[in-house]
Amino acid sequence: MSDAPMSDGGSGANLRVPHSHALDKAADVEGRSLWQDAFRRLQANRAAMISAVVLIVMALVCFIGPVLVPWSYEEIDWNILEAAPPNIEAGHYFGTDSLGRDLLARILQGGQVSFLVGILATSVALVIGVTVGATAGFMGGSVDQILMRFVDVMYAVPLMFFIIILMVVFGRNFYLMFLAIGFVEWLTMSRIVRGQTLTLKNKEFIEAARASGGSTAGIIARHIIPNVLGVVIVYVTLTIPQVILLESFLSFLGLGVQPPMTSWGALIAEGAQEMEITPRTLILPAVCLSTTLFCFNFLGDGLRDALDPKDR
Amino acid sequence: MTSVLAIDNLSVSFATPDGDVEAVTDVSLSVEAGECLGLVGESGSGKSQTFMAAMGLLAENGTANGHISLDGLDLLSADEKKLNTVRGERIAMIFQDPMTSLTPHMKIGRQLSEVLIEHQGVDKETGRRRALEMLDRVHIPEAERRLDMYPHELSGGLRQRVMIAIALMCEPEVIIADEPTTALDVTVQAQILDLLMEVKANLGAAIVLITHDLGVVAGLADRVAVMYAGRIVEQGSVADTFASPVHPYTQGLLDCTPSLDVETEALETISGQPPNLQSLPTGCSFHPRCPHVFDRCQTERPLLERTPSGQSKACFYNGAEAG
Amino acid sequence: MSDPLLQVRGLKVHFPVRTGGVFVGQHTPLKAVDGVSFDLNQGETLGVVGESGCGKSTLGRAVLQLIGATDGVVSWLGTDLTSLNKKELIAARENLQIVFQDPLASLDPRMTAGDIIAEPLRNYRPSLTKGDRRKMAEEMMERVGLLPRMINRYPHEFSGGQCQRIGIARAMILRPKLVICDEPVSALDVSIQAQVVNLLMDLQRDFGLALLFISHDLAIVRHISHRVLVLYLGKVMELADKSALYATPRHPYTQALLSAVPIPDPMKERNKDRILLTGDLPSPLSPPSGCVFRTRCPRATSICAETVPGLESAGEGHEVACHHWRD
């Protein structure tokens, strides 16, 4: 029976009075879940909400934009054939790159790749990481030992070389890149999920579920997963920018997407070569990439605060 | 009156994302030298926060209003530097959980002598000697050896003795014991209560005993104040309060504590749930749970007033006399 | 008298604890429960008291087989639970439920009160429809003193006492024959404790429940129990009817425990005879030889260090493990 309640924002404030006036309001009878609470807190977080909106707009523009832009990303404007400044009449709103391709169209296409990589590679990491982490955490014993030692070994492998070798051996394949990045990123995810599962496993409500006759699979599905989800979501939003960055780095090294397709990383690499002549070709994709990463990080932070109110 | 510590109209509120919460409202209390004041209340009643405010130890989102005076020195308006010379030296605190309130990586001897070195500027040798004496005084066996131990090497009971020793180091004028025995087992609690009784008899300091356990108060305190929802609802001498409580809440608390020697069919209860500080009932905060509630309680707030018997209560009900 | 519902014989729960060794660990058994035996009849409450670390919670979980027993028999209506496989055990648990100490921690924070209460139904009565389950949960909420309209609320929206009522409703919904209460009120405020104790006693009367009531609070145990078991370092010190145990405690540990409880009455509290024990509970990793209580016992003699005292009868249904109980 601790009595240090008010210092952390007040456990006393969590006590609802189930008494006359408080309950007569019909709205009070419908419970508000932790998810709803978290969403309400997220909405109150200006930076996170703005970031979310910016991200949605950017994604929409990247995927719908190419239909509206007069040039496609691979078309070469034979009238120009050089990095030209913006020209509204010709339809090059951001100008062209050194080969005379429309820069706006290329940035949009690069954005598509970046977003796709971010989401698909993170999904790969998510699936492997959660499965391995939850299994190791809940089963414990030798299963846990074997899986976690494997993760340790993987950590010790210089992963950048691993990806580079993979790319060199199998050729530059768009989907292989998703897989390769996902394979790198699941390690941390599995550790986080395992840690969460371990703490959850010893919670009384898991014991209560066992006493209520729940099977192992049922307990994982009904009690463990919903409770690790919050942490996983936060980690996912923080993994996406890492993945995007990794892809950009690969593309910058020339190991990423195959021309004429492009990504923000590849565009930055091209732009960097000509930054003295046409800084525009470097700055525009760089701004897009930075903004996206920035927004993801802000959103991730906001989600963490919203989902874990103890750290407020 | 020669009260050492006097709290006057203290209010403490905390800013939370869901709005301000007032944890302590209009509390006035005083303790005299050599006296033990028991402060009783349930969790969230504001009993701890009252004295956290006195020590300047409120959480960051908390603000205190009113006056708290230690022998004429206003603690609420004192700056951090001034407070540091007071804390530990003139007011000492004993916390509920000695594991978290002792520094884990520092030897016991150093934690004890540190207080003296800081406040009285004694040298290391003297500090260590005094620390040893103090450990003897709180009856820690093999004191010499314990000086070089770390907190985690001691049992819960011994850690609480070390906490008490640290509190006594500078012979403070006021000792605030916040649930000093709650984390301990019954047999160890008995030992610590015994020690506190000894301290009270020998030291002449004013002791404030914050607890939810009426039994602990009955054994140690001279006067009792009962808090409910941030306010004092009853105050009086221990003998009077336990023999004839004047507030229905105190009566209820006494009734619902099962006894070791009297057999009852069903326990008396206080109906309802503890109050939500964010939406306190109008009028008397206790009225939704009070067995004697009448119309006036729902609209008007009773003030703490003296009764003919010399006790104080914040209640309109005059049951016994008026019927 | 009919056969007891539950017979526990020589129950031992030892946890291996790593105490040294760099690569190959050295393990010392931590004897959390060490040879405990008792019977529990239908409709009866057995109080289990002891200080922290005495193994009382482990005992409760071992009865349910939430923690496996190292040795001994837990016989439920004649079936030894320790010999059952996983599936049979799940089936047997239908009649054995548990209420936990921390009301909030024992409820899944992402489920509504209704889902929590109905969870045992999902597992044991799969034929029920969702509507049936909801209806039964509402009835049970009403029975334990919660407003059924709060069925869609989440645990964090209830106070501690209400959460404990949800926990009790979950334990009661299958109408079990035995409920293990592991410190069900010690996390609650004084004014709420009495409500929950009364509720448990009500339910016991209505459903003919047997309760294993684990607590460190001797006053509450006295109020709710028929018989009381006193544990110290995993061993039974004394087992007796409530009236005998509280009026004429035979074991020096029981006597010390009883005298240590503060009484909320200044006159009695200040004038009572107190038996102050010295020191703290010894580490369960290296319990004293002979009688485990001897290091703190005011009556200890040389024999206490040499022989482990067995349980002796000190009257009808009164057993005590002490060499000197007659003194």
Coordinates of C-alpha atoms in Angstrom, one line a residue, chain B residues 8-319:
Chain B
D8 CA -0.6 26.9 8.2
N9 CA -3.3 26.7 5.5
L10 CA -1.1 24.5 3.3
S11 CA -2.4 23.6 -0.2
V12 CA -0.6 21.4 -2.6
S13 CA -1.6 20.9 -6.2
F14 CA -0.2 19.0 -9.1
A15 CA -0.4 19.9 -12.8
T16 CA -1.4 16.9 -14.8
P17 CA -2.3 16.6 -18.4
D18 CA -5.9 16.1 -17.4
G19 CA -5.9 19.4 -15.4
D20 CA -4.8 20.4 -11.9
V21 CA -5.3 18.1 -9.0
E22 CA -5.4 19.4 -5.5
A23 CA -3.8 16.8 -3.3
V24 CA -3.7 18.8 -0.1
T25 CA -6.2 21.6 0.8
D26 CA -6.1 24.0 3.7
V27 CA -4.1 21.9 6.0
S28 CA -3.0 23.3 9.3
L29 CA -0.9 21.2 11.7
S30 CA 1.8 21.7 14.3
V31 CA 4.1 19.5 16.3
E32 CA 5.9 20.4 19.5
A33 CA 9.3 19.2 20.7
G34 CA 9.2 15.8 22.2
E35 CA 5.7 15.1 20.8
C36 CA 4.7 12.5 18.2
L37 CA 2.0 13.4 15.8
G38 CA 0.3 10.6 13.9
L39 CA -1.0 11.5 10.5
V40 CA -3.5 8.9 9.3
G41 CA -5.1 8.5 5.9
E42 CA -5.5 6.1 3.0
S43 CA -3.6 6.3 -0.2
G44 CA -4.2 9.6 -2.0
S45 CA -5.4 11.3 1.1
G46 CA -2.5 13.8 0.8
K47 CA -0.8 12.8 4.1
S48 CA 2.6 12.2 2.5
Q49 CA 2.5 15.2 0.2
T50 CA 1.8 17.5 3.1
F51 CA 5.3 16.8 4.5
M52 CA 6.9 16.4 1.1
A53 CA 6.0 20.1 0.7
A54 CA 7.5 20.9 4.1
M55 CA 10.8 19.3 2.9
G56 CA 10.7 21.0 -0.4
L57 CA 10.6 17.6 -2.1
L58 CA 7.4 17.9 -4.1
A59 CA 7.5 16.5 -7.6
E60 CA 8.3 18.9 -10.4
N61 CA 4.6 19.4 -11.3
G62 CA 3.6 20.2 -7.8
T63 CA 3.1 23.6 -6.2
A64 CA 2.5 24.4 -2.6
N65 CA 0.8 27.5 -1.1
G66 CA 0.5 28.5 2.5
H67 CA 3.0 28.7 5.3
I68 CA 5.3 26.1 6.8
S69 CA 7.4 27.4 9.6
L70 CA 10.3 25.7 11.3
D71 CA 11.0 27.7 14.4
G72 CA 10.1 30.9 12.6
L73 CA 11.9 30.0 9.4
D74 CA 9.4 29.9 6.5
L75 CA 10.3 26.7 4.5
L76 CA 8.0 27.4 1.6
S77 CA 9.7 30.6 0.6
A78 CA 13.2 29.4 1.4
D79 CA 15.5 28.8 -1.5
E80 CA 17.2 25.5 -2.4
K81 CA 20.4 26.5 -0.7
K82 CA 18.7 27.4 2.6
L83 CA 16.6 24.2 2.4
N84 CA 19.7 22.1 2.0
T85 CA 21.1 23.4 5.3
V86 CA 17.8 22.5 7.0
R87 CA 17.1 19.1 5.4
G88 CA 19.0 16.4 7.2
E89 CA 20.3 18.8 9.8
R90 CA 17.1 20.2 11.4
I91 CA 14.4 18.1 9.7
A92 CA 15.1 14.4 8.8
M93 CA 13.0 12.0 7.0
I94 CA 12.6 8.2 7.2
F95 CA 11.0 6.7 4.2
Q96 CA 8.9 3.6 3.6
D97 CA 11.4 1.7 1.5
P98 CA 14.9 1.8 2.8
M99 CA 16.2 0.0 -0.3
T100 CA 15.3 2.8 -2.6
S101 CA 16.2 5.7 -0.2
L102 CA 19.7 4.5 0.6
T103 CA 22.4 5.1 -2.1
P104 CA 23.1 1.6 -3.5
H105 CA 26.8 2.0 -4.3
M106 CA 28.0 3.8 -1.2
K107 CA 29.1 2.0 2.0
I108 CA 26.8 2.4 5.0
G109 CA 29.5 4.1 7.1
R110 CA 30.0 6.8 4.4
Q111 CA 26.3 7.4 4.0
L112 CA 26.1 8.0 7.8
S113 CA 29.2 10.2 8.1
E114 CA 28.4 12.1 5.0
V115 CA 25.6 13.9 6.7
L116 CA 27.8 15.1 9.5
I117 CA 30.7 16.1 7.2
E118 CA 28.3 18.1 5.1
H119 CA 26.3 19.8 7.8
Q120 CA 28.8 20.1 10.7
G121 CA 32.1 20.0 8.8
V122 CA 33.6 17.3 11.0
D123 CA 36.6 15.4 9.7
K124 CA 36.4 11.8 8.3
E125 CA 37.7 10.2 11.5
T126 CA 35.1 11.8 13.7
G127 CA 32.4 11.1 11.2
R128 CA 33.2 7.4 11.2
R129 CA 33.4 7.3 15.0
R130 CA 30.0 9.1 15.3
A131 CA 28.6 6.8 12.7
L132 CA 29.7 3.8 14.7
E133 CA 28.1 5.2 17.9
M134 CA 24.9 5.8 16.0
L135 CA 24.7 2.3 14.7
D136 CA 25.1 1.1 18.2
R137 CA 22.4 3.3 19.4
V138 CA 19.9 1.9 16.9
H139 CA 21.0 -1.6 18.0
I140 CA 22.6 -2.8 14.9
P141 CA 24.7 -5.9 15.8
E142 CA 28.3 -6.0 14.7
A143 CA 28.2 -2.3 13.9
E144 CA 31.9 -2.1 13.2
R145 CA 31.6 -4.6 10.4
R146 CA 28.4 -3.1 9.0
L147 CA 30.1 0.2 8.4
D148 CA 31.9 -1.2 5.4
M149 CA 28.9 -3.0 3.9
Y150 CA 26.7 -1.9 1.1
P151 CA 22.9 -1.5 1.6
H152 CA 22.0 -4.6 -0.4
E153 CA 24.0 -6.7 1.9
L154 CA 21.7 -5.9 4.8
S155 CA 18.2 -7.2 5.5
G156 CA 15.1 -5.0 5.3
G157 CA 15.0 -4.5 9.0
L158 CA 18.6 -3.5 9.3
R159 CA 18.3 -1.2 6.4
Q160 CA 15.4 0.6 8.1
R161 CA 17.6 0.9 11.2
V162 CA 20.3 2.4 9.1
M163 CA 17.8 4.9 7.7
I164 CA 16.8 5.8 11.2
A165 CA 20.5 6.2 12.2
I166 CA 21.1 8.6 9.3
A167 CA 18.0 10.6 10.3
L168 CA 19.3 10.8 13.9
M169 CA 22.9 11.8 12.9
C170 CA 22.5 15.5 13.3
E171 CA 20.0 15.3 16.2
P172 CA 17.3 17.0 14.2
E173 CA 14.4 19.0 15.7
V174 CA 11.8 17.2 13.6
I175 CA 11.8 13.7 12.3
I176 CA 9.3 12.8 9.6
A177 CA 8.6 9.1 9.4
D178 CA 6.6 8.3 6.2
E179 CA 5.2 4.8 6.6
P180 CA 8.4 3.6 8.3
T181 CA 7.2 0.1 8.8
T182 CA 4.9 -0.6 5.9
A183 CA 7.4 -2.5 3.9
L184 CA 8.5 -4.7 6.8
D185 CA 7.2 -8.0 8.2
V186 CA 5.2 -8.0 11.4
T187 CA 8.0 -9.3 13.6
V188 CA 10.5 -6.8 12.2
Q189 CA 7.9 -4.0 12.3
A190 CA 7.6 -4.7 16.0
Q191 CA 11.4 -4.2 16.4
I192 CA 11.4 -1.0 14.5
L193 CA 8.4 0.4 16.4
D194 CA 10.3 -0.4 19.6
L195 CA 13.3 1.5 18.4
L196 CA 11.1 4.5 17.4
M197 CA 9.6 4.5 20.8
E198 CA 13.1 4.6 22.3
V199 CA 14.1 7.4 20.0
K200 CA 11.0 9.4 21.0
A201 CA 11.7 8.9 24.7
N202 CA 15.4 9.8 24.6
L203 CA 15.7 12.4 21.9
G204 CA 13.2 15.1 22.5
A205 CA 12.7 15.7 18.8
A206 CA 9.2 16.2 17.3
I207 CA 8.2 13.2 15.4
V208 CA 5.6 13.1 12.6
L209 CA 4.4 9.6 11.9
I210 CA 2.7 9.2 8.6
T211 CA 0.8 5.9 8.2
H212 CA -2.3 4.1 7.2
D213 CA -2.0 1.7 10.1
L214 CA -4.1 2.7 13.1
G215 CA -2.3 0.2 15.2
V216 CA 1.0 1.8 14.7
V217 CA -0.4 5.2 15.6
A218 CA -2.0 3.8 18.7
G219 CA 1.3 2.6 19.9
L220 CA 3.5 5.6 19.2
A221 CA 1.6 8.9 18.7
D222 CA 0.5 11.4 21.3
R223 CA -1.9 13.3 18.9
V224 CA -3.6 12.1 15.7
A225 CA -4.8 13.9 12.6
V226 CA -6.9 12.1 10.2
M227 CA -6.9 13.1 6.5
Y228 CA -9.4 12.4 3.8
A229 CA -9.3 13.6 0.3
G230 CA -6.6 16.2 1.0
R231 CA -8.2 17.7 4.2
I232 CA -7.9 17.1 7.8
V233 CA -11.2 15.8 9.0
E234 CA -10.4 15.0 12.6
Q235 CA -7.7 15.9 15.1
G236 CA -7.2 15.2 18.8
S237 CA -5.3 13.3 21.4
V238 CA -4.6 9.6 20.7
A239 CA -6.6 8.5 23.7
D240 CA -9.7 10.6 22.8
T241 CA -9.6 9.8 19.1
F242 CA -9.4 6.0 19.5
A243 CA -11.9 5.9 22.4
S244 CA -14.5 8.3 21.0
P245 CA -13.8 9.4 17.4
V246 CA -15.8 12.4 16.4
H247 CA -15.7 12.1 12.6
P248 CA -17.7 9.4 10.9
Y249 CA -14.7 8.5 8.7
T250 CA -12.5 7.9 11.7
Q251 CA -15.2 5.9 13.3
G252 CA -15.6 3.9 10.1
L253 CA -11.8 3.3 9.8
L254 CA -11.7 2.0 13.4
D255 CA -14.8 -0.2 12.8
C256 CA -13.6 -1.8 9.6
T257 CA -10.2 -2.8 11.0
P258 CA -10.6 -6.5 12.1
S259 CA -9.4 -7.1 15.6
L260 CA -7.2 -9.8 17.0
D261 CA -9.2 -10.3 20.1
V262 CA -12.9 -9.5 19.4
E263 CA -14.9 -11.8 17.2
T264 CA -17.4 -10.2 14.9
E265 CA -19.9 -11.7 12.4
A266 CA -19.3 -9.5 9.4
L267 CA -16.8 -6.6 9.3
E268 CA -18.2 -3.1 9.4
T269 CA -17.4 -1.3 6.2
I270 CA -17.2 2.1 4.8
S271 CA -19.3 1.9 1.6
G272 CA -18.3 3.1 -1.8
Q273 CA -14.9 3.8 -3.2
P274 CA -12.0 6.2 -2.3
P275 CA -12.6 9.7 -3.7
N276 CA -11.3 10.8 -7.1
L277 CA -9.3 14.0 -6.4
Q278 CA -10.1 15.3 -9.9
S279 CA -13.9 15.3 -9.3
L280 CA -14.4 15.6 -5.6
P281 CA -18.0 15.5 -4.4
T282 CA -19.6 18.9 -3.6
G283 CA -19.9 19.9 0.1
C284 CA -18.2 17.4 2.4
S285 CA -15.9 15.1 0.4
F286 CA -16.9 12.2 2.5
H287 CA -20.6 12.6 2.1
P288 CA -21.2 9.9 -0.5
R289 CA -19.8 7.3 1.8
C290 CA -21.0 8.7 5.1
P291 CA -23.7 6.9 7.1
H292 CA -25.0 10.1 8.7
V293 CA -25.2 12.2 5.6
F294 CA -28.0 14.8 5.4
D295 CA -28.8 17.6 3.0
R296 CA -26.4 20.2 4.3
C297 CA -23.4 17.9 3.8
Q298 CA -24.0 17.8 0.1
T299 CA -23.9 21.5 -0.5
E300 CA -21.8 23.0 2.3
R301 CA -18.2 22.1 3.3
P302 CA -17.7 21.6 7.0
L303 CA -14.7 23.4 8.6
L304 CA -12.4 22.0 11.2
E305 CA -13.8 23.1 14.5
R306 CA -13.2 22.3 18.1
T307 CA -15.8 20.1 19.9
P308 CA -16.6 20.5 23.6
S309 CA -14.5 17.4 24.3
G310 CA -11.4 19.2 23.1
Q311 CA -11.1 17.3 19.8
S312 CA -11.5 18.9 16.4
K313 CA -13.6 17.7 13.5
A314 CA -14.8 18.8 10.1
C315 CA -18.4 17.5 10.2
F316 CA -21.9 18.8 10.7
Y317 CA -23.2 15.7 12.3
N318 CA -23.7 16.0 16.0
G319 CA -25.0 12.4 16.4

